Amino acid sequence: MTIVSVPYHLDERLPEPGLPLPSDATTVEIPLLDGDVWQRLGALYSVAVDEVARVAGRGEVPTVVSGDCMVSLAVLAGLQRAGTDAAIVWFDAHGDVQTVETTESGYVGGMPLRIAVGYRPELIADRLGLRPLPENRALLVDARDLDDAEAEYLATSDIARCEVDEITEAVLPDGPLLLHIDLDVIHAAELPGMSFPVGGGPTRSAVLTAIRRILSTGRVRAFDVACTWRPDDQHGEARARILADLVAASEAPH
């Protein structure tokens, strides 16, 4: 198992120690030139695509840890480059199916799942060599906080949905999997300091149980962890503990 750290929230470098990971993690970091957010992310994620493809190409399962969900696009593209046509299982408190046209905040970090299934490939997918994923090969887990536009889209799309406690092998997409988790899916009382906290939600234990259940299928080809928390020194122990638990789960024999 290889840990790949992408210590950015979108195109902004996280302050140290933004991601409390083992010292042997491979870090993706480059000087970002001027340009819009899509150009800057395209440059950064192109390097991440290379790294994921390199690790997956030698038969290992990369665990990619970053400060946002957008890196999942690089992970999916890296798997595709390595010859793996992976479906997505997406744990998140949010839907992440916004578009440039529907977002009220302008936050591009709310768009990655929509981009993965083919929305406006010229924004970044084309830069990464990312082929669109059919909607029926995506499973959205939890997503308890949806804007109206997201709810309308999901009501007519082929993206499957379930709750954390409904995870079984029967509900998973067929074939190899990219397992993505935004840590804000966990109840905010158990993991405080998130950038976009949402009330309610599953416990840390329930999420870890579901993640382990998916990993135990032996079909996960990459594990993508989004640490969407605010930089601070107050919650370091809780953050380190959840990352250690997730890394340990990914390292366990499957």
PDB file of C-alpha atoms in Angstrom:
ATOM      1  CA  MET A   1       0.000   0.000   0.000  1.00  0.00           C
ATOM      2  CA  THR A   2       1.326   3.411  -0.998  1.00  0.00           C
ATOM      3  CA  ILE A   3       0.105   6.654   0.564  1.00  0.00           C
ATOM      4  CA  VAL A   4       0.069   9.630  -1.796  1.00  0.00           C
ATOM      5  CA  SER A   5      -0.351  13.018  -0.141  1.00  0.00           C
ATOM      6  CA  VAL A   6      -1.694  15.959  -2.152  1.00  0.00           C
ATOM      7  CA  PRO A   7      -1.493  18.651   0.554  1.00  0.00           C
ATOM      8  CA  TYR A   8      -3.768  21.224  -1.084  1.00  0.00           C
ATOM      9  CA  HIS A   9      -7.278  22.532  -0.725  1.00  0.00           C
ATOM     10  CA  LEU A  10      -8.043  23.071  -4.394  1.00  0.00           C
ATOM     11  CA  ASP A  11      -5.144  25.228  -5.637  1.00  0.00           C
ATOM     12  CA  GLU A  12      -4.028  26.456  -2.202  1.00  0.00           C
ATOM     13  CA  ARG A  13      -1.201  24.703  -0.357  1.00  0.00           C
ATOM     14  CA  LEU A  14      -2.240  23.560   3.119  1.00  0.00           C
ATOM     15  CA  PRO A  15      -0.178  24.836   6.045  1.00  0.00           C
ATOM     16  CA  GLU A  16       1.833  22.207   7.883  1.00  0.00           C
ATOM     17  CA  PRO A  17       0.787  19.823   9.306  1.00  0.00           C
ATOM     18  CA  GLY A  18      -2.353  19.891   7.186  1.00  0.00           C
ATOM     19  CA  LEU A  19      -2.440  16.131   6.681  1.00  0.00           C
ATOM     20  CA  PRO A  20      -1.078  14.095   9.615  1.00  0.00           C
ATOM     21  CA  LEU A  21       0.320  11.148   7.657  1.00  0.00           C
ATOM     22  CA  PRO A  22       3.260   8.754   8.015  1.00  0.00           C
ATOM     23  CA  SER A  23       6.613  10.218   7.001  1.00  0.00           C
ATOM     24  CA  ASP A  24       6.998   7.749   4.135  1.00  0.00           C
ATOM     25  CA  ALA A  25       3.987   9.133   2.235  1.00  0.00           C
ATOM     26  CA  THR A  26       4.744  10.287  -1.301  1.00  0.00           C
ATOM     27  CA  THR A  27       3.937  13.993  -1.653  1.00  0.00           C
ATOM     28  CA  VAL A  28       2.607  15.582  -4.835  1.00  0.00           C
ATOM     29  CA  GLU A  29       3.662  19.216  -4.856  1.00  0.00           C
ATOM     30  CA  ILE A  30       4.579  21.604  -7.665  1.00  0.00           C
ATOM     31  CA  PRO A  31       4.951  25.374  -8.111  1.00  0.00           C
ATOM     32  CA  LEU A  32       1.600  26.584  -9.414  1.00  0.00           C
ATOM     33  CA  LEU A  33       1.787  29.214 -12.127  1.00  0.00           C
ATOM     34  CA  ASP A  34      -0.682  32.044 -12.615  1.00  0.00           C
ATOM     35  CA  GLY A  35      -3.984  31.150 -14.242  1.00  0.00           C
ATOM     36  CA  ASP A  36      -7.568  30.401 -13.329  1.00  0.00           C
ATOM     37  CA  VAL A  37      -8.456  27.669 -10.853  1.00  0.00           C
ATOM     38  CA  TRP A  38      -9.007  25.098 -13.610  1.00  0.00           C
ATOM     39  CA  GLN A  39      -5.576  25.721 -15.133  1.00  0.00           C
ATOM     40  CA  ARG A  40      -3.877  25.524 -11.747  1.00  0.00           C
ATOM     41  CA  LEU A  41      -5.729  22.370 -10.751  1.00  0.00           C
ATOM     42  CA  GLY A  42      -5.001  20.855 -14.149  1.00  0.00           C
ATOM     43  CA  ALA A  43      -1.273  21.370 -13.625  1.00  0.00           C
ATOM     44  CA  LEU A  44      -1.308  19.953 -10.082  1.00  0.00           C
ATOM     45  CA  TYR A  45      -3.576  17.022 -10.838  1.00  0.00           C
ATOM     46  CA  SER A  46      -1.601  16.022 -13.921  1.00  0.00           C
ATOM     47  CA  VAL A  47       1.238  15.153 -11.551  1.00  0.00           C
ATOM     48  CA  ALA A  48      -1.184  13.287  -9.286  1.00  0.00           C
ATOM     49  CA  VAL A  49      -2.496  11.321 -12.280  1.00  0.00           C
ATOM     50  CA  ASP A  50       1.081  10.256 -13.080  1.00  0.00           C
ATOM     51  CA  GLU A  51       1.668   9.111  -9.505  1.00  0.00           C
ATOM     52  CA  VAL A  52      -1.592   7.162  -9.216  1.00  0.00           C
ATOM     53  CA  ALA A  53      -0.982   5.487 -12.584  1.00  0.00           C
ATOM     54  CA  ARG A  54       2.551   4.562 -11.533  1.00  0.00           C
ATOM     55  CA  VAL A  55       1.415   2.987  -8.255  1.00  0.00           C
ATOM     56  CA  ALA A  56      -1.635   1.247  -9.717  1.00  0.00           C
ATOM     57  CA  GLY A  57       0.393   0.064 -12.695  1.00  0.00           C
ATOM     58  CA  ARG A  58       2.618  -2.020 -10.456  1.00  0.00           C
ATOM     59  CA  GLY A  59      -0.398  -3.700  -8.869  1.00  0.00           C
ATOM     60  CA  GLU A  60      -0.623  -1.668  -5.667  1.00  0.00           C
ATOM     61  CA  VAL A  61      -3.630   0.169  -4.241  1.00  0.00           C
ATOM     62  CA  PRO A  62      -2.841   3.873  -3.789  1.00  0.00           C
ATOM     63  CA  THR A  63      -4.353   5.668  -0.808  1.00  0.00           C
ATOM     64  CA  VAL A  64      -4.567   9.309  -1.885  1.00  0.00           C
ATOM     65  CA  VAL A  65      -5.081  11.887   0.867  1.00  0.00           C
ATOM     66  CA  SER A  66      -5.826  15.543   0.116  1.00  0.00           C
ATOM     67  CA  GLY A  67      -7.634  18.597   1.420  1.00  0.00           C
ATOM     68  CA  ASP A  68     -10.592  18.388  -0.957  1.00  0.00           C
ATOM     69  CA  CYS A  69     -12.708  16.086  -3.120  1.00  0.00           C
ATOM     70  CA  MET A  70     -11.525  17.353  -6.508  1.00  0.00           C
ATOM     71  CA  VAL A  71      -8.407  15.183  -6.382  1.00  0.00           C
ATOM     72  CA  SER A  72     -10.699  12.215  -6.984  1.00  0.00           C
ATOM     73  CA  LEU A  73     -10.704  13.224 -10.652  1.00  0.00           C
ATOM     74  CA  ALA A  74      -6.945  12.702 -10.796  1.00  0.00           C
ATOM     75  CA  VAL A  75      -7.275   9.368  -8.992  1.00  0.00           C
ATOM     76  CA  LEU A  76      -9.913   8.131 -11.426  1.00  0.00           C
ATOM     77  CA  ALA A  77      -7.868   9.316 -14.408  1.00  0.00           C
ATOM     78  CA  GLY A  78      -4.749   7.645 -12.993  1.00  0.00           C
ATOM     79  CA  LEU A  79      -6.576   4.331 -12.644  1.00  0.00           C
ATOM     80  CA  GLN A  80      -7.877   4.618 -16.186  1.00  0.00           C
ATOM     81  CA  ARG A  81      -4.374   5.298 -17.486  1.00  0.00           C
ATOM     82  CA  ALA A  82      -3.161   2.189 -15.662  1.00  0.00           C
ATOM     83  CA  GLY A  83      -5.822   0.141 -17.448  1.00  0.00           C
ATOM     84  CA  THR A  84      -8.455  -0.040 -14.681  1.00  0.00           C
ATOM     85  CA  ASP A  85     -11.998   1.002 -15.549  1.00  0.00           C
ATOM     86  CA  ALA A  86     -13.167   1.753 -12.001  1.00  0.00           C
ATOM     87  CA  ALA A  87     -16.614   2.637 -10.705  1.00  0.00           C
ATOM     88  CA  ILE A  88     -16.950   5.126  -7.830  1.00  0.00           C
ATOM     89  CA  VAL A  89     -18.328   4.754  -4.312  1.00  0.00           C
ATOM     90  CA  TRP A  90     -18.622   8.302  -2.950  1.00  0.00           C
ATOM     91  CA  PHE A  91     -19.065   8.966   0.795  1.00  0.00           C
ATOM     92  CA  ASP A  92     -19.909  12.620   1.444  1.00  0.00           C
ATOM     93  CA  ALA A  93     -22.219  14.790   3.509  1.00  0.00           C
ATOM     94  CA  HIS A  94     -22.805  16.761   0.304  1.00  0.00           C
ATOM     95  CA  GLY A  95     -23.795  15.740  -3.216  1.00  0.00           C
ATOM     96  CA  ASP A  96     -20.808  17.249  -5.043  1.00  0.00           C
ATOM     97  CA  VAL A  97     -22.929  17.413  -8.203  1.00  0.00           C
ATOM     98  CA  GLN A  98     -23.086  21.174  -8.563  1.00  0.00           C
ATOM     99  CA  THR A  99     -22.222  22.855 -11.870  1.00  0.00           C
ATOM    100  CA  VAL A 100     -20.753  26.204 -12.811  1.00  0.00           C
ATOM    101  CA  GLU A 101     -24.245  27.203 -13.875  1.00  0.00           C
ATOM    102  CA  THR A 102     -26.071  26.087 -10.710  1.00  0.00           C
ATOM    103  CA  THR A 103     -23.634  26.823  -7.889  1.00  0.00           C
ATOM    104  CA  GLU A 104     -24.629  29.732  -5.692  1.00  0.00           C
ATOM    105  CA  SER A 105     -21.283  29.962  -3.914  1.00  0.00           C
ATOM    106  CA  GLY A 106     -18.984  29.505  -6.902  1.00  0.00           C
ATOM    107  CA  TYR A 107     -17.089  26.812  -4.963  1.00  0.00           C
ATOM    108  CA  VAL A 108     -15.648  24.396  -7.509  1.00  0.00           C
ATOM    109  CA  GLY A 109     -15.069  21.812  -4.769  1.00  0.00           C
ATOM    110  CA  GLY A 110     -18.794  21.071  -4.937  1.00  0.00           C
ATOM    111  CA  MET A 111     -18.580  19.758  -8.516  1.00  0.00           C
ATOM    112  CA  PRO A 112     -16.232  16.730  -8.732  1.00  0.00           C
ATOM    113  CA  LEU A 113     -18.780  13.905  -8.898  1.00  0.00           C
ATOM    114  CA  ARG A 114     -20.714  15.771 -11.593  1.00  0.00           C
ATOM    115  CA  ILE A 115     -17.481  16.277 -13.553  1.00  0.00           C
ATOM    116  CA  ALA A 116     -16.556  12.599 -13.136  1.00  0.00           C
ATOM    117  CA  VAL A 117     -19.783  11.541 -14.866  1.00  0.00           C
ATOM    118  CA  GLY A 118     -19.165  13.790 -17.844  1.00  0.00           C
ATOM    119  CA  TYR A 119     -20.097  17.392 -17.076  1.00  0.00           C
ATOM    120  CA  ARG A 120     -18.140  19.924 -19.160  1.00  0.00           C
ATOM    121  CA  PRO A 121     -14.955  17.922 -19.775  1.00  0.00           C
ATOM    122  CA  GLU A 122     -13.190  20.995 -21.123  1.00  0.00           C
ATOM    123  CA  LEU A 123     -12.937  22.412 -17.591  1.00  0.00           C
ATOM    124  CA  ILE A 124     -10.439  19.808 -16.355  1.00  0.00           C
ATOM    125  CA  ALA A 125     -11.284  16.232 -17.409  1.00  0.00           C
ATOM    126  CA  ASP A 126      -9.779  16.685 -20.870  1.00  0.00           C
ATOM    127  CA  ARG A 127      -6.565  18.047 -19.343  1.00  0.00           C
ATOM    128  CA  LEU A 128      -6.245  14.890 -17.244  1.00  0.00           C
ATOM    129  CA  GLY A 129      -7.209  12.399 -19.932  1.00  0.00           C
ATOM    130  CA  LEU A 130     -10.246  11.461 -17.830  1.00  0.00           C
ATOM    131  CA  ARG A 131     -12.925   9.466 -19.605  1.00  0.00           C
ATOM    132  CA  PRO A 132     -16.459  10.104 -18.302  1.00  0.00           C
ATOM    133  CA  LEU A 133     -17.902   7.546 -15.929  1.00  0.00           C
ATOM    134  CA  PRO A 134     -21.437   6.353 -16.752  1.00  0.00           C
ATOM    135  CA  GLU A 135     -23.823   7.588 -14.073  1.00  0.00           C
ATOM    136  CA  ASN A 136     -24.947   4.041 -13.270  1.00  0.00           C
ATOM    137  CA  ARG A 137     -21.392   3.220 -12.180  1.00  0.00           C
ATOM    138  CA  ALA A 138     -21.482   5.730  -9.325  1.00  0.00           C
ATOM    139  CA  LEU A 139     -22.880   5.186  -5.823  1.00  0.00           C
ATOM    140  CA  LEU A 140     -23.424   8.267  -3.643  1.00  0.00           C
ATOM    141  CA  VAL A 141     -23.453   7.465   0.071  1.00  0.00           C
ATOM    142  CA  ASP A 142     -25.178   9.737   2.632  1.00  0.00           C
ATOM    143  CA  ALA A 143     -25.322  13.134   0.843  1.00  0.00           C
ATOM    144  CA  ARG A 144     -27.638  14.498   3.527  1.00  0.00           C
ATOM    145  CA  ASP A 145     -27.087  18.128   2.473  1.00  0.00           C
ATOM    146  CA  LEU A 146     -28.227  18.863  -1.079  1.00  0.00           C
ATOM    147  CA  ASP A 147     -29.003  22.156  -2.747  1.00  0.00           C
ATOM    148  CA  ASP A 148     -32.222  22.249  -4.774  1.00  0.00           C
ATOM    149  CA  ALA A 149     -30.352  22.005  -8.084  1.00  0.00           C
ATOM    150  CA  GLU A 150     -28.457  18.944  -6.852  1.00  0.00           C
ATOM    151  CA  ALA A 151     -31.626  17.251  -5.625  1.00  0.00           C
ATOM    152  CA  GLU A 152     -33.310  17.904  -8.970  1.00  0.00           C
ATOM    153  CA  TYR A 153     -30.372  16.450 -10.876  1.00  0.00           C
ATOM    154  CA  LEU A 154     -30.078  13.347  -8.702  1.00  0.00           C
ATOM    155  CA  ALA A 155     -33.821  12.694  -8.948  1.00  0.00           C
ATOM    156  CA  THR A 156     -33.474  12.033 -12.673  1.00  0.00           C
ATOM    157  CA  SER A 157     -29.887  10.758 -12.942  1.00  0.00           C
ATOM    158  CA  ASP A 158     -28.740   7.130 -12.857  1.00  0.00           C
ATOM    159  CA  ILE A 159     -26.419   7.744  -9.885  1.00  0.00           C
ATOM    160  CA  ALA A 160     -27.395   5.251  -7.175  1.00  0.00           C
ATOM    161  CA  ARG A 161     -27.775   6.386  -3.562  1.00  0.00           C
ATOM    162  CA  CYS A 162     -27.763   4.712  -0.161  1.00  0.00           C
ATOM    163  CA  GLU A 163     -27.115   5.415   3.507  1.00  0.00           C
ATOM    164  CA  VAL A 164     -23.920   4.438   5.296  1.00  0.00           C
ATOM    165  CA  ASP A 165     -25.622   1.650   7.235  1.00  0.00           C
ATOM    166  CA  GLU A 166     -27.039   0.199   4.004  1.00  0.00           C
ATOM    167  CA  ILE A 167     -23.627  -0.640   2.545  1.00  0.00           C
ATOM    168  CA  THR A 168     -23.415  -4.255   1.438  1.00  0.00           C
ATOM    169  CA  GLU A 169     -21.670  -5.817  -1.529  1.00  0.00           C
ATOM    170  CA  ALA A 170     -25.063  -6.069  -3.230  1.00  0.00           C
ATOM    171  CA  VAL A 171     -25.473  -2.269  -3.465  1.00  0.00           C
ATOM    172  CA  LEU A 172     -21.970  -1.632  -4.820  1.00  0.00           C
ATOM    173  CA  PRO A 173     -21.330  -1.035  -8.526  1.00  0.00           C
ATOM    174  CA  ASP A 174     -19.889  -3.976 -10.411  1.00  0.00           C
ATOM    175  CA  GLY A 175     -16.185  -4.357 -11.114  1.00  0.00           C
ATOM    176  CA  PRO A 176     -13.157  -2.553  -9.674  1.00  0.00           C
ATOM    177  CA  LEU A 177     -13.818   0.407  -7.402  1.00  0.00           C
ATOM    178  CA  LEU A 178     -12.478   3.823  -6.536  1.00  0.00           C
ATOM    179  CA  LEU A 179     -13.511   4.350  -2.909  1.00  0.00           C
ATOM    180  CA  HIS A 180     -13.818   8.045  -2.042  1.00  0.00           C
ATOM    181  CA  ILE A 181     -14.590   9.497   1.373  1.00  0.00           C
ATOM    182  CA  ASP A 182     -15.003  13.122   2.342  1.00  0.00           C
ATOM    183  CA  LEU A 183     -14.512  13.072   6.101  1.00  0.00           C
ATOM    184  CA  ASP A 184     -17.352  15.560   6.594  1.00  0.00           C
ATOM    185  CA  VAL A 185     -19.659  12.570   6.147  1.00  0.00           C
ATOM    186  CA  ILE A 186     -18.896  11.792   9.818  1.00  0.00           C
ATOM    187  CA  HIS A 187     -21.095  13.401  12.473  1.00  0.00           C
ATOM    188  CA  ALA A 188     -19.584  16.822  13.212  1.00  0.00           C
ATOM    189  CA  ALA A 189     -19.569  16.188  16.962  1.00  0.00           C
ATOM    190  CA  GLU A 190     -17.044  13.386  16.428  1.00  0.00           C
ATOM    191  CA  LEU A 191     -14.828  15.217  13.954  1.00  0.00           C
ATOM    192  CA  PRO A 192     -15.084  18.973  14.614  1.00  0.00           C
ATOM    193  CA  GLY A 193     -13.453  21.744  12.662  1.00  0.00           C
ATOM    194  CA  MET A 194     -14.686  20.777   9.202  1.00  0.00           C
ATOM    195  CA  SER A 195     -14.863  23.477   6.544  1.00  0.00           C
ATOM    196  CA  PHE A 196     -18.460  22.672   5.569  1.00  0.00           C
ATOM    197  CA  PRO A 197     -20.011  20.871   8.561  1.00  0.00           C
ATOM    198  CA  VAL A 198     -23.443  19.330   8.231  1.00  0.00           C
ATOM    199  CA  GLY A 199     -25.684  18.467  11.166  1.00  0.00           C
ATOM    200  CA  GLY A 200     -26.530  14.882  11.971  1.00  0.00           C
ATOM    201  CA  GLY A 201     -25.007  12.049  10.041  1.00  0.00           C
ATOM    202  CA  PRO A 202     -23.386   8.696  10.808  1.00  0.00           C
ATOM    203  CA  THR A 203     -20.923   8.055  13.587  1.00  0.00           C
ATOM    204  CA  ARG A 204     -17.231   7.596  13.011  1.00  0.00           C
ATOM    205  CA  SER A 205     -17.602   3.928  13.936  1.00  0.00           C
ATOM    206  CA  ALA A 206     -20.412   3.385  11.424  1.00  0.00           C
ATOM    207  CA  VAL A 207     -18.409   5.004   8.630  1.00  0.00           C
ATOM    208  CA  LEU A 208     -15.305   2.954   9.414  1.00  0.00           C
ATOM    209  CA  THR A 209     -17.388  -0.226   9.464  1.00  0.00           C
ATOM    210  CA  ALA A 210     -18.827   0.573   6.035  1.00  0.00           C
ATOM    211  CA  ILE A 211     -15.396   1.460   4.628  1.00  0.00           C
ATOM    212  CA  ARG A 212     -13.918  -1.795   5.923  1.00  0.00           C
ATOM    213  CA  ARG A 213     -16.830  -3.720   4.440  1.00  0.00           C
ATOM    214  CA  ILE A 214     -16.116  -2.254   1.003  1.00  0.00           C
ATOM    215  CA  LEU A 215     -12.369  -2.821   1.291  1.00  0.00           C
ATOM    216  CA  SER A 216     -13.021  -6.435   2.302  1.00  0.00           C
ATOM    217  CA  THR A 217     -14.513  -7.142  -1.141  1.00  0.00           C
ATOM    218  CA  GLY A 218     -11.012  -6.990  -2.607  1.00  0.00           C
ATOM    219  CA  ARG A 219     -12.329  -4.831  -5.457  1.00  0.00           C
ATOM    220  CA  VAL A 220     -10.990  -1.446  -4.323  1.00  0.00           C
ATOM    221  CA  ARG A 221      -8.240  -0.279  -6.683  1.00  0.00           C
ATOM    222  CA  ALA A 222      -7.712   3.150  -5.098  1.00  0.00           C
ATOM    223  CA  PHE A 223      -8.790   4.784  -1.845  1.00  0.00           C
ATOM    224  CA  ASP A 224      -9.266   8.552  -1.889  1.00  0.00           C
ATOM    225  CA  VAL A 225      -9.605  10.472   1.405  1.00  0.00           C
ATOM    226  CA  ALA A 226     -10.650  14.142   1.417  1.00  0.00           C
ATOM    227  CA  CYS A 227      -9.710  15.940   4.647  1.00  0.00           C
ATOM    228  CA  THR A 228     -12.018  18.911   4.226  1.00  0.00           C
ATOM    229  CA  TRP A 229     -11.189  20.511   7.539  1.00  0.00           C
ATOM    230  CA  ARG A 230     -10.146  24.031   8.474  1.00  0.00           C
ATOM    231  CA  PRO A 231      -6.454  24.473   9.258  1.00  0.00           C
ATOM    232  CA  ASP A 232      -6.076  24.671  13.035  1.00  0.00           C
ATOM    233  CA  ASP A 233      -4.171  23.163  15.939  1.00  0.00           C
ATOM    234  CA  GLN A 234      -7.196  22.298  18.073  1.00  0.00           C
ATOM    235  CA  HIS A 235      -8.263  18.971  16.613  1.00  0.00           C
ATOM    236  CA  GLY A 236      -4.979  17.361  15.643  1.00  0.00           C
ATOM    237  CA  GLU A 237      -5.438  14.251  17.765  1.00  0.00           C
ATOM    238  CA  ALA A 238      -8.889  13.429  16.351  1.00  0.00           C
ATOM    239  CA  ARG A 239      -7.674  14.041  12.815  1.00  0.00           C
ATOM    240  CA  ALA A 240      -4.585  11.899  13.203  1.00  0.00           C
ATOM    241  CA  ARG A 241      -6.667   9.111  14.732  1.00  0.00           C
ATOM    242  CA  ILE A 242      -9.215   8.934  11.922  1.00  0.00           C
ATOM    243  CA  LEU A 243      -6.497   8.999   9.263  1.00  0.00           C
ATOM    244  CA  ALA A 244      -4.580   6.268  11.075  1.00  0.00           C
ATOM    245  CA  ASP A 245      -7.742   4.144  11.225  1.00  0.00           C
ATOM    246  CA  LEU A 246      -8.409   4.610   7.514  1.00  0.00           C
ATOM    247  CA  VAL A 247      -4.815   3.843   6.541  1.00  0.00           C
ATOM    248  CA  ALA A 248      -4.883   0.741   8.744  1.00  0.00           C
ATOM    249  CA  ALA A 249      -8.119  -0.382   7.075  1.00  0.00           C
ATOM    250  CA  SER A 250      -6.597   0.022   3.629  1.00  0.00           C
ATOM    251  CA  GLU A 251      -3.494  -1.909   4.664  1.00  0.00           C
ATOM    252  CA  ALA A 252      -5.406  -4.875   6.116  1.00  0.00           C
ATOM    253  CA  PRO A 253      -5.361  -8.088   4.011  1.00  0.00           C
ATOM    254  CA  HIS A 254      -8.402  -8.333   1.741  1.00  0.00           C
TER     255      HIS A 254
END
